[in-house]
Amino acid sequence: LVLLLGLPLALAEPPTCTPLVPVTFDNATITGILGEWVYIASASKYLPHLEEIKSVKYEVFSFSPSSHEDELNVTEISRLNETCVVRNTTKIQIFWHNSTLVNGQMTSKARLIQSDKDLLVLKHIDADAPSLSLSARTHNVSKEHMEWFKAHLRCLGFTEEEMFLTS
């Protein structure tokens, strides 16, 4: 009986994991990410990120130009559990040579992944722990975009229980 119940799982096709292609930065790329974004979902195996993403219920953030060409200003409005938090002192460093974004404290690094222009998909490259986040220009993403994102999370080894969506 156990063999019969497990047969459909054994015959199921493994997910096709297309590689996540990072964007090569140029001025148009950086200009394209300026403005407001709504944080939608993420997953992380990196413990400092995991604790934070578990508590985020809602977040809107915006990128704006800084007085330095290799830096962006970030303003964040978040609801962490039941507390509203506003941060407008965050800086993001732009490393043009390897197309990487790094927060001002140098504790978080990410690569922008090629996707729809109204989606901001970041592959975080901290330690050896996979992390992926999804933000969008609007509060909702299409079912197809969400399925694409979840498929990539599964390819990175995440289960549904390890995927955190905002409300």
PDB file of C-alpha atoms in Angstrom:
ATOM      1  CA  LEU A   1       0.000   0.000   0.000  1.00  0.00           C
ATOM      2  CA  VAL A   2       2.840   2.419   0.855  1.00  0.00           C
ATOM      3  CA  LEU A   3       4.402   1.767  -2.549  1.00  0.00           C
ATOM      4  CA  LEU A   4       1.123   2.475  -4.346  1.00  0.00           C
ATOM      5  CA  LEU A   5       0.566   5.713  -2.446  1.00  0.00           C
ATOM      6  CA  GLY A   6       4.104   6.885  -3.170  1.00  0.00           C
ATOM      7  CA  LEU A   7       3.963   5.992  -6.861  1.00  0.00           C
ATOM      8  CA  PRO A   8       2.418   9.305  -8.036  1.00  0.00           C
ATOM      9  CA  LEU A   9       5.199  11.196  -6.237  1.00  0.00           C
ATOM     10  CA  ALA A  10       7.857   9.012  -7.799  1.00  0.00           C
ATOM     11  CA  LEU A  11       6.405   9.489 -11.280  1.00  0.00           C
ATOM     12  CA  ALA A  12       5.953  13.246 -10.912  1.00  0.00           C
ATOM     13  CA  GLU A  13       8.304  15.291 -13.016  1.00  0.00           C
ATOM     14  CA  PRO A  14      10.924  17.186 -11.014  1.00  0.00           C
ATOM     15  CA  PRO A  15      10.527  20.957 -11.302  1.00  0.00           C
ATOM     16  CA  THR A  16      12.418  22.490 -14.177  1.00  0.00           C
ATOM     17  CA  CYS A  17      14.760  24.958 -12.600  1.00  0.00           C
ATOM     18  CA  THR A  18      15.705  27.672 -15.004  1.00  0.00           C
ATOM     19  CA  PRO A  19      18.595  29.703 -13.683  1.00  0.00           C
ATOM     20  CA  LEU A  20      17.937  33.068 -12.098  1.00  0.00           C
ATOM     21  CA  VAL A  21      19.692  35.542 -14.378  1.00  0.00           C
ATOM     22  CA  PRO A  22      21.154  38.600 -12.635  1.00  0.00           C
ATOM     23  CA  VAL A  23      20.806  41.980 -14.306  1.00  0.00           C
ATOM     24  CA  THR A  24      23.983  43.758 -15.400  1.00  0.00           C
ATOM     25  CA  PHE A  25      23.780  47.267 -13.998  1.00  0.00           C
ATOM     26  CA  ASP A  26      23.810  50.334 -16.163  1.00  0.00           C
ATOM     27  CA  ASN A  27      22.247  53.766 -15.679  1.00  0.00           C
ATOM     28  CA  ALA A  28      18.917  52.589 -17.154  1.00  0.00           C
ATOM     29  CA  THR A  29      18.781  49.656 -14.724  1.00  0.00           C
ATOM     30  CA  ILE A  30      19.273  51.871 -11.700  1.00  0.00           C
ATOM     31  CA  THR A  31      16.802  54.461 -13.000  1.00  0.00           C
ATOM     32  CA  GLY A  32      14.290  51.630 -13.512  1.00  0.00           C
ATOM     33  CA  ILE A  33      14.334  50.603  -9.852  1.00  0.00           C
ATOM     34  CA  LEU A  34      13.849  54.140  -8.511  1.00  0.00           C
ATOM     35  CA  GLY A  35      10.494  54.834  -6.921  1.00  0.00           C
ATOM     36  CA  GLU A  36       8.079  52.971  -4.680  1.00  0.00           C
ATOM     37  CA  TRP A  37       7.932  49.196  -4.182  1.00  0.00           C
ATOM     38  CA  VAL A  38       5.631  46.977  -2.149  1.00  0.00           C
ATOM     39  CA  TYR A  39       7.277  44.008  -0.474  1.00  0.00           C
ATOM     40  CA  ILE A  40       5.266  40.873  -1.324  1.00  0.00           C
ATOM     41  CA  ALA A  41       7.117  37.704  -0.292  1.00  0.00           C
ATOM     42  CA  SER A  42      10.456  36.127   0.508  1.00  0.00           C
ATOM     43  CA  ALA A  43      12.251  33.135   1.895  1.00  0.00           C
ATOM     44  CA  SER A  44      15.640  32.870   3.504  1.00  0.00           C
ATOM     45  CA  LYS A  45      17.913  30.323   5.131  1.00  0.00           C
ATOM     46  CA  TYR A  46      20.025  33.172   6.563  1.00  0.00           C
ATOM     47  CA  LEU A  47      18.959  33.459  10.220  1.00  0.00           C
ATOM     48  CA  PRO A  48      19.188  37.280  10.598  1.00  0.00           C
ATOM     49  CA  HIS A  49      16.951  37.708   7.500  1.00  0.00           C
ATOM     50  CA  LEU A  50      14.625  34.909   8.542  1.00  0.00           C
ATOM     51  CA  GLU A  51      13.780  36.522  11.871  1.00  0.00           C
ATOM     52  CA  GLU A  52      12.970  39.818  10.180  1.00  0.00           C
ATOM     53  CA  ILE A  53      10.886  38.420   7.309  1.00  0.00           C
ATOM     54  CA  LYS A  54       8.794  36.377   9.736  1.00  0.00           C
ATOM     55  CA  SER A  55       7.742  39.593  11.477  1.00  0.00           C
ATOM     56  CA  VAL A  56       7.022  41.741   8.366  1.00  0.00           C
ATOM     57  CA  LYS A  57       3.280  41.999   7.825  1.00  0.00           C
ATOM     58  CA  TYR A  58       3.445  44.883   5.347  1.00  0.00           C
ATOM     59  CA  GLU A  59       6.188  47.014   3.846  1.00  0.00           C
ATOM     60  CA  VAL A  60       6.463  49.779   1.289  1.00  0.00           C
ATOM     61  CA  PHE A  61       9.873  51.142   0.408  1.00  0.00           C
ATOM     62  CA  SER A  62      11.276  53.527  -2.144  1.00  0.00           C
ATOM     63  CA  PHE A  63      14.628  54.057  -3.774  1.00  0.00           C
ATOM     64  CA  SER A  64      15.716  57.592  -4.601  1.00  0.00           C
ATOM     65  CA  PRO A  65      18.961  59.024  -5.957  1.00  0.00           C
ATOM     66  CA  SER A  66      21.633  60.008  -3.493  1.00  0.00           C
ATOM     67  CA  SER A  67      24.181  62.768  -3.844  1.00  0.00           C
ATOM     68  CA  HIS A  68      26.677  59.985  -4.749  1.00  0.00           C
ATOM     69  CA  GLU A  69      26.294  58.082  -8.038  1.00  0.00           C
ATOM     70  CA  ASP A  70      27.175  54.792  -6.324  1.00  0.00           C
ATOM     71  CA  GLU A  71      24.497  55.092  -3.657  1.00  0.00           C
ATOM     72  CA  LEU A  72      20.701  55.074  -3.315  1.00  0.00           C
ATOM     73  CA  ASN A  73      18.593  56.420  -0.490  1.00  0.00           C
ATOM     74  CA  VAL A  74      15.944  54.067   0.862  1.00  0.00           C
ATOM     75  CA  THR A  75      12.826  54.995   2.788  1.00  0.00           C
ATOM     76  CA  GLU A  76      10.879  52.146   4.410  1.00  0.00           C
ATOM     77  CA  ILE A  77       7.470  52.012   6.043  1.00  0.00           C
ATOM     78  CA  SER A  78       6.838  48.644   7.669  1.00  0.00           C
ATOM     79  CA  ARG A  79       4.443  46.900   9.955  1.00  0.00           C
ATOM     80  CA  LEU A  80       6.498  44.463  12.018  1.00  0.00           C
ATOM     81  CA  ASN A  81       3.984  42.307  13.849  1.00  0.00           C
ATOM     82  CA  GLU A  82       1.816  45.067  15.364  1.00  0.00           C
ATOM     83  CA  THR A  83       4.375  47.895  15.322  1.00  0.00           C
ATOM     84  CA  CYS A  84       4.655  50.501  12.578  1.00  0.00           C
ATOM     85  CA  VAL A  85       8.244  51.416  11.727  1.00  0.00           C
ATOM     86  CA  VAL A  86       9.453  54.253   9.478  1.00  0.00           C
ATOM     87  CA  ARG A  87      13.087  54.330   8.384  1.00  0.00           C
ATOM     88  CA  ASN A  88      14.502  56.937   6.058  1.00  0.00           C
ATOM     89  CA  THR A  89      18.185  56.702   6.848  1.00  0.00           C
ATOM     90  CA  THR A  90      19.053  53.570   4.910  1.00  0.00           C
ATOM     91  CA  LYS A  91      21.636  53.766   2.146  1.00  0.00           C
ATOM     92  CA  ILE A  92      22.222  51.161  -0.531  1.00  0.00           C
ATOM     93  CA  GLN A  93      25.646  50.987  -2.158  1.00  0.00           C
ATOM     94  CA  ILE A  94      25.774  50.170  -5.883  1.00  0.00           C
ATOM     95  CA  PHE A  95      28.713  48.018  -6.932  1.00  0.00           C
ATOM     96  CA  TRP A  96      28.740  48.469 -10.699  1.00  0.00           C
ATOM     97  CA  HIS A  97      31.594  46.021 -11.404  1.00  0.00           C
ATOM     98  CA  ASN A  98      29.629  42.997 -10.136  1.00  0.00           C
ATOM     99  CA  SER A  99      26.053  44.380 -10.295  1.00  0.00           C
ATOM    100  CA  THR A 100      25.485  44.026  -6.577  1.00  0.00           C
ATOM    101  CA  LEU A 101      23.452  46.089  -4.123  1.00  0.00           C
ATOM    102  CA  VAL A 102      24.762  46.254  -0.548  1.00  0.00           C
ATOM    103  CA  ASN A 103      23.080  47.876   2.423  1.00  0.00           C
ATOM    104  CA  GLY A 104      24.947  50.692   4.154  1.00  0.00           C
ATOM    105  CA  GLN A 105      26.076  48.497   7.052  1.00  0.00           C
ATOM    106  CA  MET A 106      27.568  46.007   4.573  1.00  0.00           C
ATOM    107  CA  THR A 107      25.541  43.231   6.198  1.00  0.00           C
ATOM    108  CA  SER A 108      23.329  42.348   3.255  1.00  0.00           C
ATOM    109  CA  LYS A 109      24.210  41.884  -0.412  1.00  0.00           C
ATOM    110  CA  ALA A 110      21.819  41.195  -3.278  1.00  0.00           C
ATOM    111  CA  ARG A 111      21.651  40.829  -7.032  1.00  0.00           C
ATOM    112  CA  LEU A 112      18.715  42.071  -9.062  1.00  0.00           C
ATOM    113  CA  ILE A 113      17.186  39.228 -11.080  1.00  0.00           C
ATOM    114  CA  GLN A 114      15.848  39.721 -14.610  1.00  0.00           C
ATOM    115  CA  SER A 115      12.065  39.715 -14.567  1.00  0.00           C
ATOM    116  CA  ASP A 116       9.088  41.887 -15.373  1.00  0.00           C
ATOM    117  CA  LYS A 117       9.842  45.646 -15.087  1.00  0.00           C
ATOM    118  CA  ASP A 118       7.150  45.989 -12.432  1.00  0.00           C
ATOM    119  CA  LEU A 119       8.748  43.304 -10.244  1.00  0.00           C
ATOM    120  CA  LEU A 120      11.806  43.644  -8.053  1.00  0.00           C
ATOM    121  CA  VAL A 121      13.298  40.199  -7.485  1.00  0.00           C
ATOM    122  CA  LEU A 122      16.410  40.177  -5.331  1.00  0.00           C
ATOM    123  CA  LYS A 123      18.625  37.174  -4.783  1.00  0.00           C
ATOM    124  CA  HIS A 124      20.404  37.772  -1.517  1.00  0.00           C
ATOM    125  CA  ILE A 125      23.948  36.466  -1.476  1.00  0.00           C
ATOM    126  CA  ASP A 126      24.735  36.440   2.228  1.00  0.00           C
ATOM    127  CA  ALA A 127      26.831  33.658   3.685  1.00  0.00           C
ATOM    128  CA  ASP A 128      26.009  30.354   2.022  1.00  0.00           C
ATOM    129  CA  ALA A 129      22.305  30.606   2.735  1.00  0.00           C
ATOM    130  CA  PRO A 130      19.894  31.096  -0.168  1.00  0.00           C
ATOM    131  CA  SER A 131      17.415  33.980   0.048  1.00  0.00           C
ATOM    132  CA  LEU A 132      15.034  35.401  -2.505  1.00  0.00           C
ATOM    133  CA  SER A 133      12.583  38.287  -2.198  1.00  0.00           C
ATOM    134  CA  LEU A 134       9.784  39.634  -4.359  1.00  0.00           C
ATOM    135  CA  SER A 135       8.484  43.197  -4.426  1.00  0.00           C
ATOM    136  CA  ALA A 136       6.203  44.877  -6.944  1.00  0.00           C
ATOM    137  CA  ARG A 137       5.030  48.308  -8.029  1.00  0.00           C
ATOM    138  CA  THR A 138       1.522  47.440  -6.786  1.00  0.00           C
ATOM    139  CA  HIS A 139       0.094  45.645  -3.752  1.00  0.00           C
ATOM    140  CA  ASN A 140      -0.725  42.552  -5.788  1.00  0.00           C
ATOM    141  CA  VAL A 141       1.093  40.403  -8.304  1.00  0.00           C
ATOM    142  CA  SER A 142      -0.464  38.143 -10.907  1.00  0.00           C
ATOM    143  CA  LYS A 143      -0.993  34.476 -10.159  1.00  0.00           C
ATOM    144  CA  GLU A 144       1.573  33.671 -12.872  1.00  0.00           C
ATOM    145  CA  HIS A 145       4.223  35.907 -11.282  1.00  0.00           C
ATOM    146  CA  MET A 146       3.592  34.397  -7.857  1.00  0.00           C
ATOM    147  CA  GLU A 147       3.816  30.855  -9.254  1.00  0.00           C
ATOM    148  CA  TRP A 148       7.073  31.787 -11.051  1.00  0.00           C
ATOM    149  CA  PHE A 149       8.480  33.113  -7.778  1.00  0.00           C
ATOM    150  CA  LYS A 150       7.358  30.074  -5.762  1.00  0.00           C
ATOM    151  CA  ALA A 151       8.831  27.727  -8.388  1.00  0.00           C
ATOM    152  CA  HIS A 152      12.205  29.439  -8.014  1.00  0.00           C
ATOM    153  CA  LEU A 153      11.965  29.163  -4.247  1.00  0.00           C
ATOM    154  CA  ARG A 154      11.292  25.423  -4.580  1.00  0.00           C
ATOM    155  CA  CYS A 155      14.325  25.145  -6.873  1.00  0.00           C
ATOM    156  CA  LEU A 156      16.399  26.789  -4.148  1.00  0.00           C
ATOM    157  CA  GLY A 157      15.179  24.101  -1.744  1.00  0.00           C
ATOM    158  CA  PHE A 158      12.446  26.008   0.096  1.00  0.00           C
ATOM    159  CA  THR A 159       9.188  24.406   1.197  1.00  0.00           C
ATOM    160  CA  GLU A 160       5.814  26.200   1.293  1.00  0.00           C
ATOM    161  CA  GLU A 161       6.219  26.563   5.069  1.00  0.00           C
ATOM    162  CA  GLU A 162       9.485  28.493   4.567  1.00  0.00           C
ATOM    163  CA  MET A 163       7.883  31.013   2.183  1.00  0.00           C
ATOM    164  CA  PHE A 164       6.639  34.173   3.878  1.00  0.00           C
ATOM    165  CA  LEU A 165       3.999  36.350   2.228  1.00  0.00           C
ATOM    166  CA  THR A 166       2.851  39.714   3.515  1.00  0.00           C
ATOM    167  CA  SER A 167      -0.768  40.353   4.289  1.00  0.00           C
TER     168      SER A 167
END
